[in-house]
């Protein structure tokens, strides 16, 4: 699916959810409940640089956390608490009320929209192919995957993409991991020939440790960029609508762009232009 088409699909999913839920929001207390508590609980896989607990300070930080904070502070909710859960179980955690929303660079997809309701898109994220330093397997694209071992982490669109290729060609070996540190360790040890995951994560890993023995290929994965949104329980309509309105205001004012600049990630990402493609509600 092309980047443009995936963005349009994401926008249409959000618009459809808004239309279907507009009449039901009157009796919904999801926003007032959080405002009374003055705290919002965010589900995340403790994913750097998106939403994680800083091991030194103990503070909740990240690109998505900064965006959530900027959205909720005007709503009278100053505190953010992180509920850590593997990405493969993050939707289940939300739907069983372990948290109030998901904000962890989660791609808006048709499959996920069957289980949760997404906010309007917040920003655009991309993919990366990462290989061991020197690229010993000489991988340039997915055309070189046959006969090699590739991987990603559980619950991601990248892993779905790899599994589809392995289903079509048994010589492609796919490994699934719990998190990025496991993938980087496997690349470093030479047990993985290539890995597919978010370009922002790859860039941040190398920024924090330039000696890391991996490299990012200059290649665009064909599944393309994707729209990132926050995930909500389908019944929490008032909360999602308030989130979307603040999201819209921040995008139009440039506030969300400032977050990406702060984290040094603007080149590998971008604002999803709310005015032109996202539903206002």
PDB file of C-alpha atoms in Angstrom:
ATOM      1  CA  UNK A   1       0.000   0.000   0.000  1.00  0.00           C
ATOM      2  CA  UNK A   2       1.449   3.405  -0.931  1.00  0.00           C
ATOM      3  CA  UNK A   3       2.093   6.063   1.708  1.00  0.00           C
ATOM      4  CA  UNK A   4      -0.571   8.356   0.253  1.00  0.00           C
ATOM      5  CA  UNK A   5      -3.146   5.604   0.157  1.00  0.00           C
ATOM      6  CA  UNK A   6      -2.359   4.482   3.710  1.00  0.00           C
ATOM      7  CA  UNK A   7      -2.804   8.056   4.958  1.00  0.00           C
ATOM      8  CA  UNK A   8      -6.171   8.349   3.213  1.00  0.00           C
ATOM      9  CA  UNK A   9      -7.272   5.024   4.675  1.00  0.00           C
ATOM     10  CA  UNK A  10      -6.250   6.222   8.139  1.00  0.00           C
ATOM     11  CA  UNK A  11      -8.180   9.461   7.745  1.00  0.00           C
ATOM     12  CA  UNK A  12     -11.290   7.679   6.479  1.00  0.00           C
ATOM     13  CA  UNK A  13     -11.192   5.229   9.396  1.00  0.00           C
ATOM     14  CA  UNK A  14     -11.095   8.113  11.861  1.00  0.00           C
ATOM     15  CA  UNK A  15     -13.873   9.981  10.055  1.00  0.00           C
ATOM     16  CA  UNK A  16     -16.081   6.894  10.014  1.00  0.00           C
ATOM     17  CA  UNK A  17     -15.579   6.376  13.735  1.00  0.00           C
ATOM     18  CA  UNK A  18     -16.491   9.997  14.430  1.00  0.00           C
ATOM     19  CA  UNK A  19     -19.691   9.799  12.382  1.00  0.00           C
ATOM     20  CA  UNK A  20     -20.803   6.544  13.988  1.00  0.00           C
ATOM     21  CA  UNK A  21     -20.210   7.764  17.528  1.00  0.00           C
ATOM     22  CA  UNK A  22     -21.447  11.369  17.500  1.00  0.00           C
ATOM     23  CA  UNK A  23     -24.886  10.584  18.914  1.00  0.00           C
ATOM     24  CA  UNK A  24     -23.546   8.307  21.643  1.00  0.00           C
ATOM     25  CA  UNK A  25     -21.176  10.776  23.312  1.00  0.00           C
ATOM     26  CA  UNK A  26     -23.745  12.590  25.430  1.00  0.00           C
ATOM     27  CA  UNK A  27     -23.757  10.000  28.240  1.00  0.00           C
ATOM     28  CA  UNK A  28     -20.067   9.170  27.964  1.00  0.00           C
ATOM     29  CA  UNK A  29     -18.046  10.008  31.095  1.00  0.00           C
ATOM     30  CA  UNK A  30     -14.632   8.983  29.796  1.00  0.00           C
ATOM     31  CA  UNK A  31     -13.293  12.550  29.654  1.00  0.00           C
ATOM     32  CA  UNK A  32     -14.796  13.739  32.943  1.00  0.00           C
ATOM     33  CA  UNK A  33     -13.425  10.652  34.712  1.00  0.00           C
ATOM     34  CA  UNK A  34      -9.871  11.472  33.650  1.00  0.00           C
ATOM     35  CA  UNK A  35     -10.288  15.167  34.406  1.00  0.00           C
ATOM     36  CA  UNK A  36     -11.486  14.317  37.920  1.00  0.00           C
ATOM     37  CA  UNK A  37      -8.449  12.086  38.469  1.00  0.00           C
ATOM     38  CA  UNK A  38      -6.147  14.701  36.859  1.00  0.00           C
ATOM     39  CA  UNK A  39      -4.206  11.771  35.442  1.00  0.00           C
ATOM     40  CA  UNK A  40      -4.214   9.838  32.175  1.00  0.00           C
ATOM     41  CA  UNK A  41      -2.770   6.331  31.968  1.00  0.00           C
ATOM     42  CA  UNK A  42      -1.018   5.541  28.684  1.00  0.00           C
ATOM     43  CA  UNK A  43      -0.358   2.011  27.430  1.00  0.00           C
ATOM     44  CA  UNK A  44       3.119   1.612  25.927  1.00  0.00           C
ATOM     45  CA  UNK A  45       5.713  -1.081  25.398  1.00  0.00           C
ATOM     46  CA  UNK A  46       8.200   1.256  27.129  1.00  0.00           C
ATOM     47  CA  UNK A  47       9.329   2.086  23.624  1.00  0.00           C
ATOM     48  CA  UNK A  48      12.244   4.503  23.095  1.00  0.00           C
ATOM     49  CA  UNK A  49      11.928   7.193  21.761  1.00  0.00           C
ATOM     50  CA  UNK A  50       8.111   7.212  21.757  1.00  0.00           C
ATOM     51  CA  UNK A  51       6.780   6.481  25.242  1.00  0.00           C
ATOM     52  CA  UNK A  52       9.054   5.157  27.981  1.00  0.00           C
ATOM     53  CA  UNK A  53      10.172   5.576  31.565  1.00  0.00           C
ATOM     54  CA  UNK A  54      13.602   7.144  31.834  1.00  0.00           C
ATOM     55  CA  UNK A  55      15.660   4.638  33.882  1.00  0.00           C
ATOM     56  CA  UNK A  56      17.730   7.431  35.432  1.00  0.00           C
ATOM     57  CA  UNK A  57      15.071   9.984  36.349  1.00  0.00           C
ATOM     58  CA  UNK A  58      12.038   7.700  36.530  1.00  0.00           C
ATOM     59  CA  UNK A  59      10.101  10.250  34.483  1.00  0.00           C
ATOM     60  CA  UNK A  60       7.770   9.316  31.642  1.00  0.00           C
ATOM     61  CA  UNK A  61       9.253  10.686  28.413  1.00  0.00           C
ATOM     62  CA  UNK A  62       9.170  10.380  24.630  1.00  0.00           C
ATOM     63  CA  UNK A  63       7.863  11.931  21.437  1.00  0.00           C
ATOM     64  CA  UNK A  64       4.365  10.550  21.877  1.00  0.00           C
ATOM     65  CA  UNK A  65       4.381  11.390  25.589  1.00  0.00           C
ATOM     66  CA  UNK A  66       5.271  15.015  24.833  1.00  0.00           C
ATOM     67  CA  UNK A  67       2.392  15.144  22.346  1.00  0.00           C
ATOM     68  CA  UNK A  68      -0.046  13.568  24.820  1.00  0.00           C
ATOM     69  CA  UNK A  69       1.088  15.969  27.533  1.00  0.00           C
ATOM     70  CA  UNK A  70       0.569  18.985  25.268  1.00  0.00           C
ATOM     71  CA  UNK A  71      -2.915  17.697  24.391  1.00  0.00           C
ATOM     72  CA  UNK A  72      -4.068  16.876  27.942  1.00  0.00           C
ATOM     73  CA  UNK A  73      -2.673  19.822  29.912  1.00  0.00           C
ATOM     74  CA  UNK A  74      -5.227  22.276  28.412  1.00  0.00           C
ATOM     75  CA  UNK A  75      -7.916  19.748  29.398  1.00  0.00           C
ATOM     76  CA  UNK A  76      -6.874  19.983  33.039  1.00  0.00           C
ATOM     77  CA  UNK A  77      -5.004  16.664  33.147  1.00  0.00           C
ATOM     78  CA  UNK A  78      -1.381  17.359  34.156  1.00  0.00           C
ATOM     79  CA  UNK A  79      -0.184  13.857  35.104  1.00  0.00           C
ATOM     80  CA  UNK A  80       0.765  10.981  32.787  1.00  0.00           C
ATOM     81  CA  UNK A  81       1.250   7.450  34.055  1.00  0.00           C
ATOM     82  CA  UNK A  82       2.735   4.681  31.917  1.00  0.00           C
ATOM     83  CA  UNK A  83       1.326   1.173  31.854  1.00  0.00           C
ATOM     84  CA  UNK A  84       3.966  -1.065  30.309  1.00  0.00           C
ATOM     85  CA  UNK A  85       2.809  -3.951  28.124  1.00  0.00           C
ATOM     86  CA  UNK A  86       4.356  -5.737  25.113  1.00  0.00           C
ATOM     87  CA  UNK A  87       3.148  -4.297  21.817  1.00  0.00           C
ATOM     88  CA  UNK A  88       1.530  -7.638  20.973  1.00  0.00           C
ATOM     89  CA  UNK A  89      -0.801  -7.264  23.980  1.00  0.00           C
ATOM     90  CA  UNK A  90      -1.322  -3.525  23.943  1.00  0.00           C
ATOM     91  CA  UNK A  91      -4.837  -3.522  22.434  1.00  0.00           C
ATOM     92  CA  UNK A  92      -6.006  -6.160  24.906  1.00  0.00           C
ATOM     93  CA  UNK A  93      -4.600  -4.067  27.763  1.00  0.00           C
ATOM     94  CA  UNK A  94      -6.562  -1.041  26.571  1.00  0.00           C
ATOM     95  CA  UNK A  95      -9.820  -2.951  26.131  1.00  0.00           C
ATOM     96  CA  UNK A  96      -9.517  -4.483  29.611  1.00  0.00           C
ATOM     97  CA  UNK A  97      -9.095  -0.983  31.112  1.00  0.00           C
ATOM     98  CA  UNK A  98      -5.452  -1.241  32.118  1.00  0.00           C
ATOM     99  CA  UNK A  99      -4.998   2.210  30.616  1.00  0.00           C
ATOM    100  CA  UNK A 100      -6.985   5.100  29.145  1.00  0.00           C
ATOM    101  CA  UNK A 101      -5.355   5.167  25.726  1.00  0.00           C
ATOM    102  CA  UNK A 102      -2.509   3.818  23.620  1.00  0.00           C
ATOM    103  CA  UNK A 103       0.164   6.225  22.453  1.00  0.00           C
ATOM    104  CA  UNK A 104       3.270   4.365  21.306  1.00  0.00           C
ATOM    105  CA  UNK A 105       3.830   5.149  17.626  1.00  0.00           C
ATOM    106  CA  UNK A 106       0.907   2.865  16.842  1.00  0.00           C
ATOM    107  CA  UNK A 107       0.012   2.670  13.144  1.00  0.00           C
ATOM    108  CA  UNK A 108      -3.613   3.257  12.187  1.00  0.00           C
ATOM    109  CA  UNK A 109      -4.703   0.125  10.333  1.00  0.00           C
ATOM    110  CA  UNK A 110      -7.974  -1.425   9.254  1.00  0.00           C
ATOM    111  CA  UNK A 111      -7.256  -4.547  11.334  1.00  0.00           C
ATOM    112  CA  UNK A 112      -6.640  -2.576  14.526  1.00  0.00           C
ATOM    113  CA  UNK A 113      -9.653  -0.341  13.879  1.00  0.00           C
ATOM    114  CA  UNK A 114     -11.864  -3.392  14.213  1.00  0.00           C
ATOM    115  CA  UNK A 115     -10.864  -3.557  17.883  1.00  0.00           C
ATOM    116  CA  UNK A 116     -10.278   0.062  18.940  1.00  0.00           C
ATOM    117  CA  UNK A 117     -11.070   3.596  17.807  1.00  0.00           C
ATOM    118  CA  UNK A 118      -8.219   5.821  16.647  1.00  0.00           C
ATOM    119  CA  UNK A 119      -7.725   9.520  17.018  1.00  0.00           C
ATOM    120  CA  UNK A 120      -7.186  11.563  13.898  1.00  0.00           C
ATOM    121  CA  UNK A 121      -3.595  11.050  12.683  1.00  0.00           C
ATOM    122  CA  UNK A 122      -0.950  12.832  14.747  1.00  0.00           C
ATOM    123  CA  UNK A 123       2.142  12.403  12.579  1.00  0.00           C
ATOM    124  CA  UNK A 124       3.683  10.273   9.845  1.00  0.00           C
ATOM    125  CA  UNK A 125       6.302   7.626  10.552  1.00  0.00           C
ATOM    126  CA  UNK A 126       8.471   5.510   8.299  1.00  0.00           C
ATOM    127  CA  UNK A 127      10.219   2.175   8.080  1.00  0.00           C
ATOM    128  CA  UNK A 128      13.851   1.141   8.104  1.00  0.00           C
ATOM    129  CA  UNK A 129      15.859  -1.889   7.086  1.00  0.00           C
ATOM    130  CA  UNK A 130      18.692  -2.355   9.568  1.00  0.00           C
ATOM    131  CA  UNK A 131      21.636  -4.715   9.051  1.00  0.00           C
ATOM    132  CA  UNK A 132      24.837  -5.604  10.917  1.00  0.00           C
ATOM    133  CA  UNK A 133      27.744  -3.233  10.327  1.00  0.00           C
ATOM    134  CA  UNK A 134      29.265  -3.851   6.918  1.00  0.00           C
ATOM    135  CA  UNK A 135      26.124  -5.649   5.726  1.00  0.00           C
ATOM    136  CA  UNK A 136      27.781  -9.097   5.491  1.00  0.00           C
ATOM    137  CA  UNK A 137      24.700 -10.680   3.852  1.00  0.00           C
ATOM    138  CA  UNK A 138      24.785  -7.972   1.136  1.00  0.00           C
ATOM    139  CA  UNK A 139      21.097  -7.180   1.574  1.00  0.00           C
ATOM    140  CA  UNK A 140      19.889  -4.194  -0.403  1.00  0.00           C
ATOM    141  CA  UNK A 141      16.129  -4.786  -0.368  1.00  0.00           C
ATOM    142  CA  UNK A 142      13.522  -7.449   0.348  1.00  0.00           C
ATOM    143  CA  UNK A 143      14.537  -9.072  -2.949  1.00  0.00           C
ATOM    144  CA  UNK A 144      17.630 -10.316  -1.106  1.00  0.00           C
ATOM    145  CA  UNK A 145      15.726 -11.926   1.785  1.00  0.00           C
ATOM    146  CA  UNK A 146      15.534 -15.470   0.306  1.00  0.00           C
ATOM    147  CA  UNK A 147      18.091 -17.670   2.043  1.00  0.00           C
ATOM    148  CA  UNK A 148      18.472 -15.226   4.929  1.00  0.00           C
ATOM    149  CA  UNK A 149      17.095 -14.597   8.408  1.00  0.00           C
ATOM    150  CA  UNK A 150      15.123 -11.413   8.966  1.00  0.00           C
ATOM    151  CA  UNK A 151      13.070 -10.170  11.881  1.00  0.00           C
ATOM    152  CA  UNK A 152      10.975  -7.589  13.649  1.00  0.00           C
ATOM    153  CA  UNK A 153       9.093  -7.394  16.898  1.00  0.00           C
ATOM    154  CA  UNK A 154       5.731  -8.832  17.849  1.00  0.00           C
ATOM    155  CA  UNK A 155       2.531  -7.013  17.023  1.00  0.00           C
ATOM    156  CA  UNK A 156       3.983  -4.742  14.331  1.00  0.00           C
ATOM    157  CA  UNK A 157       3.044  -4.099  10.725  1.00  0.00           C
ATOM    158  CA  UNK A 158       6.666  -4.818   9.797  1.00  0.00           C
ATOM    159  CA  UNK A 159       6.420  -8.345  11.191  1.00  0.00           C
ATOM    160  CA  UNK A 160       3.183  -8.890   9.266  1.00  0.00           C
ATOM    161  CA  UNK A 161       5.006  -7.832   6.088  1.00  0.00           C
ATOM    162  CA  UNK A 162       7.903 -10.220   6.722  1.00  0.00           C
ATOM    163  CA  UNK A 163       5.584 -13.123   7.524  1.00  0.00           C
ATOM    164  CA  UNK A 164       3.749 -12.650   4.234  1.00  0.00           C
ATOM    165  CA  UNK A 165       7.034 -12.939   2.361  1.00  0.00           C
ATOM    166  CA  UNK A 166       8.014 -16.040   4.326  1.00  0.00           C
ATOM    167  CA  UNK A 167       4.652 -17.619   3.527  1.00  0.00           C
ATOM    168  CA  UNK A 168       5.357 -17.109  -0.172  1.00  0.00           C
ATOM    169  CA  UNK A 169       9.008 -18.249   0.003  1.00  0.00           C
ATOM    170  CA  UNK A 170      10.055 -20.890   2.526  1.00  0.00           C
ATOM    171  CA  UNK A 171      13.716 -19.922   2.190  1.00  0.00           C
ATOM    172  CA  UNK A 172      12.972 -16.668   4.050  1.00  0.00           C
ATOM    173  CA  UNK A 173      13.353 -17.255   7.791  1.00  0.00           C
ATOM    174  CA  UNK A 174      11.486 -14.800  10.019  1.00  0.00           C
ATOM    175  CA  UNK A 175      12.162 -14.322  13.704  1.00  0.00           C
ATOM    176  CA  UNK A 176       9.918 -12.363  16.075  1.00  0.00           C
ATOM    177  CA  UNK A 177      11.215 -10.504  19.134  1.00  0.00           C
ATOM    178  CA  UNK A 178       9.718  -8.840  22.175  1.00  0.00           C
ATOM    179  CA  UNK A 179      11.503  -5.523  21.754  1.00  0.00           C
ATOM    180  CA  UNK A 180      14.153  -3.515  19.917  1.00  0.00           C
ATOM    181  CA  UNK A 181      17.039  -4.259  22.325  1.00  0.00           C
ATOM    182  CA  UNK A 182      16.606  -7.969  21.526  1.00  0.00           C
ATOM    183  CA  UNK A 183      16.721  -7.230  17.786  1.00  0.00           C
ATOM    184  CA  UNK A 184      19.848  -5.079  18.112  1.00  0.00           C
ATOM    185  CA  UNK A 185      21.536  -7.816  20.153  1.00  0.00           C
ATOM    186  CA  UNK A 186      20.732 -10.396  17.455  1.00  0.00           C
ATOM    187  CA  UNK A 187      22.064  -8.106  14.713  1.00  0.00           C
ATOM    188  CA  UNK A 188      25.216  -7.490  16.730  1.00  0.00           C
ATOM    189  CA  UNK A 189      25.728 -11.222  17.256  1.00  0.00           C
ATOM    190  CA  UNK A 190      25.241 -11.985  13.559  1.00  0.00           C
ATOM    191  CA  UNK A 191      22.219 -14.193  14.150  1.00  0.00           C
ATOM    192  CA  UNK A 192      20.014 -11.848  12.153  1.00  0.00           C
ATOM    193  CA  UNK A 193      20.821 -10.694   8.627  1.00  0.00           C
ATOM    194  CA  UNK A 194      18.354  -7.800   8.567  1.00  0.00           C
ATOM    195  CA  UNK A 195      15.566  -6.318  10.647  1.00  0.00           C
ATOM    196  CA  UNK A 196      12.604  -4.150   9.739  1.00  0.00           C
ATOM    197  CA  UNK A 197      11.309  -1.621  12.237  1.00  0.00           C
ATOM    198  CA  UNK A 198      10.514   2.068  12.698  1.00  0.00           C
ATOM    199  CA  UNK A 199      13.055   4.464  11.243  1.00  0.00           C
ATOM    200  CA  UNK A 200      12.685   6.783  14.250  1.00  0.00           C
ATOM    201  CA  UNK A 201      13.726   3.952  16.577  1.00  0.00           C
ATOM    202  CA  UNK A 202      16.687   3.055  14.360  1.00  0.00           C
ATOM    203  CA  UNK A 203      17.837   6.672  14.147  1.00  0.00           C
ATOM    204  CA  UNK A 204      17.476   7.165  17.905  1.00  0.00           C
ATOM    205  CA  UNK A 205      19.455   4.000  18.695  1.00  0.00           C
ATOM    206  CA  UNK A 206      22.390   5.175  16.577  1.00  0.00           C
ATOM    207  CA  UNK A 207      22.119   8.722  17.894  1.00  0.00           C
ATOM    208  CA  UNK A 208      22.403   7.472  21.477  1.00  0.00           C
ATOM    209  CA  UNK A 209      25.176   4.989  20.685  1.00  0.00           C
ATOM    210  CA  UNK A 210      27.152   5.818  17.522  1.00  0.00           C
ATOM    211  CA  UNK A 211      29.371   2.768  18.175  1.00  0.00           C
ATOM    212  CA  UNK A 212      26.438   0.387  17.751  1.00  0.00           C
ATOM    213  CA  UNK A 213      27.590  -2.143  15.098  1.00  0.00           C
ATOM    214  CA  UNK A 214      24.549  -1.792  12.846  1.00  0.00           C
ATOM    215  CA  UNK A 215      23.639   0.408   9.905  1.00  0.00           C
ATOM    216  CA  UNK A 216      20.442   1.691   8.336  1.00  0.00           C
ATOM    217  CA  UNK A 217      20.105   0.904   4.649  1.00  0.00           C
ATOM    218  CA  UNK A 218      19.297   3.705   2.270  1.00  0.00           C
ATOM    219  CA  UNK A 219      16.160   1.953   1.122  1.00  0.00           C
ATOM    220  CA  UNK A 220      12.453   2.605   1.489  1.00  0.00           C
ATOM    221  CA  UNK A 221      10.430  -0.445   2.519  1.00  0.00           C
ATOM    222  CA  UNK A 222       7.535  -0.899   0.050  1.00  0.00           C
ATOM    223  CA  UNK A 223       4.816  -0.983   2.709  1.00  0.00           C
ATOM    224  CA  UNK A 224       5.532   2.730   2.975  1.00  0.00           C
ATOM    225  CA  UNK A 225       5.126   5.340   5.673  1.00  0.00           C
ATOM    226  CA  UNK A 226       2.186   5.084   8.018  1.00  0.00           C
ATOM    227  CA  UNK A 227      -0.117   7.385   9.944  1.00  0.00           C
ATOM    228  CA  UNK A 228       0.298   7.346  13.721  1.00  0.00           C
ATOM    229  CA  UNK A 229      -2.616   7.971  16.063  1.00  0.00           C
ATOM    230  CA  UNK A 230      -3.674   7.370  19.643  1.00  0.00           C
ATOM    231  CA  UNK A 231      -5.905   4.372  20.336  1.00  0.00           C
ATOM    232  CA  UNK A 232      -9.056   4.493  22.466  1.00  0.00           C
ATOM    233  CA  UNK A 233     -11.755   2.125  23.589  1.00  0.00           C
ATOM    234  CA  UNK A 234     -14.656   2.454  21.195  1.00  0.00           C
ATOM    235  CA  UNK A 235     -17.048   3.543  23.962  1.00  0.00           C
ATOM    236  CA  UNK A 236     -14.747   6.358  25.166  1.00  0.00           C
ATOM    237  CA  UNK A 237     -16.113   8.824  22.647  1.00  0.00           C
ATOM    238  CA  UNK A 238     -15.967  12.047  24.671  1.00  0.00           C
ATOM    239  CA  UNK A 239     -12.315  11.411  25.525  1.00  0.00           C
ATOM    240  CA  UNK A 240     -11.355  10.755  21.916  1.00  0.00           C
ATOM    241  CA  UNK A 241     -13.230  13.792  20.609  1.00  0.00           C
ATOM    242  CA  UNK A 242     -11.587  16.107  23.150  1.00  0.00           C
ATOM    243  CA  UNK A 243      -8.203  14.610  22.266  1.00  0.00           C
ATOM    244  CA  UNK A 244      -8.829  15.212  18.563  1.00  0.00           C
ATOM    245  CA  UNK A 245      -9.802  18.832  19.054  1.00  0.00           C
ATOM    246  CA  UNK A 246      -6.631  19.573  21.024  1.00  0.00           C
ATOM    247  CA  UNK A 247      -4.628  17.577  18.485  1.00  0.00           C
ATOM    248  CA  UNK A 248      -6.061  19.753  15.725  1.00  0.00           C
ATOM    249  CA  UNK A 249      -5.219  22.963  17.556  1.00  0.00           C
ATOM    250  CA  UNK A 250      -1.659  21.837  18.250  1.00  0.00           C
ATOM    251  CA  UNK A 251      -1.059  20.765  14.665  1.00  0.00           C
ATOM    252  CA  UNK A 252      -2.337  24.013  13.231  1.00  0.00           C
ATOM    253  CA  UNK A 253      -0.248  26.040  15.712  1.00  0.00           C
ATOM    254  CA  UNK A 254       2.909  24.038  15.003  1.00  0.00           C
ATOM    255  CA  UNK A 255       3.053  22.583  18.522  1.00  0.00           C
ATOM    256  CA  UNK A 256       3.351  18.965  17.434  1.00  0.00           C
ATOM    257  CA  UNK A 257       6.029  19.872  14.922  1.00  0.00           C
ATOM    258  CA  UNK A 258       8.053  21.380  17.766  1.00  0.00           C
ATOM    259  CA  UNK A 259       7.990  18.012  19.542  1.00  0.00           C
ATOM    260  CA  UNK A 260       9.562  16.276  16.534  1.00  0.00           C
ATOM    261  CA  UNK A 261      12.188  19.032  16.282  1.00  0.00           C
ATOM    262  CA  UNK A 262      12.972  18.666  20.000  1.00  0.00           C
ATOM    263  CA  UNK A 263      13.650  14.959  19.588  1.00  0.00           C
ATOM    264  CA  UNK A 264      15.695  15.480  16.416  1.00  0.00           C
ATOM    265  CA  UNK A 265      13.348  13.289  14.412  1.00  0.00           C
ATOM    266  CA  UNK A 266      11.760  15.666  11.948  1.00  0.00           C
ATOM    267  CA  UNK A 267      13.693  14.399   8.925  1.00  0.00           C
ATOM    268  CA  UNK A 268      12.430  10.841   9.368  1.00  0.00           C
ATOM    269  CA  UNK A 269       8.885  11.804  10.213  1.00  0.00           C
ATOM    270  CA  UNK A 270       6.409  14.597   9.628  1.00  0.00           C
ATOM    271  CA  UNK A 271       3.156  16.160  10.637  1.00  0.00           C
ATOM    272  CA  UNK A 272       0.016  14.629   9.209  1.00  0.00           C
ATOM    273  CA  UNK A 273      -1.735  17.696   7.853  1.00  0.00           C
ATOM    274  CA  UNK A 274      -4.930  17.800   9.865  1.00  0.00           C
ATOM    275  CA  UNK A 275      -6.584  20.544   7.848  1.00  0.00           C
ATOM    276  CA  UNK A 276      -6.591  18.608   4.580  1.00  0.00           C
ATOM    277  CA  UNK A 277      -7.182  14.967   5.447  1.00  0.00           C
ATOM    278  CA  UNK A 278      -8.405  14.493   8.995  1.00  0.00           C
ATOM    279  CA  UNK A 279     -11.984  14.711  10.141  1.00  0.00           C
ATOM    280  CA  UNK A 280     -12.827  17.567  12.447  1.00  0.00           C
ATOM    281  CA  UNK A 281     -15.299  16.619  15.150  1.00  0.00           C
TER     282      UNK A 281
END
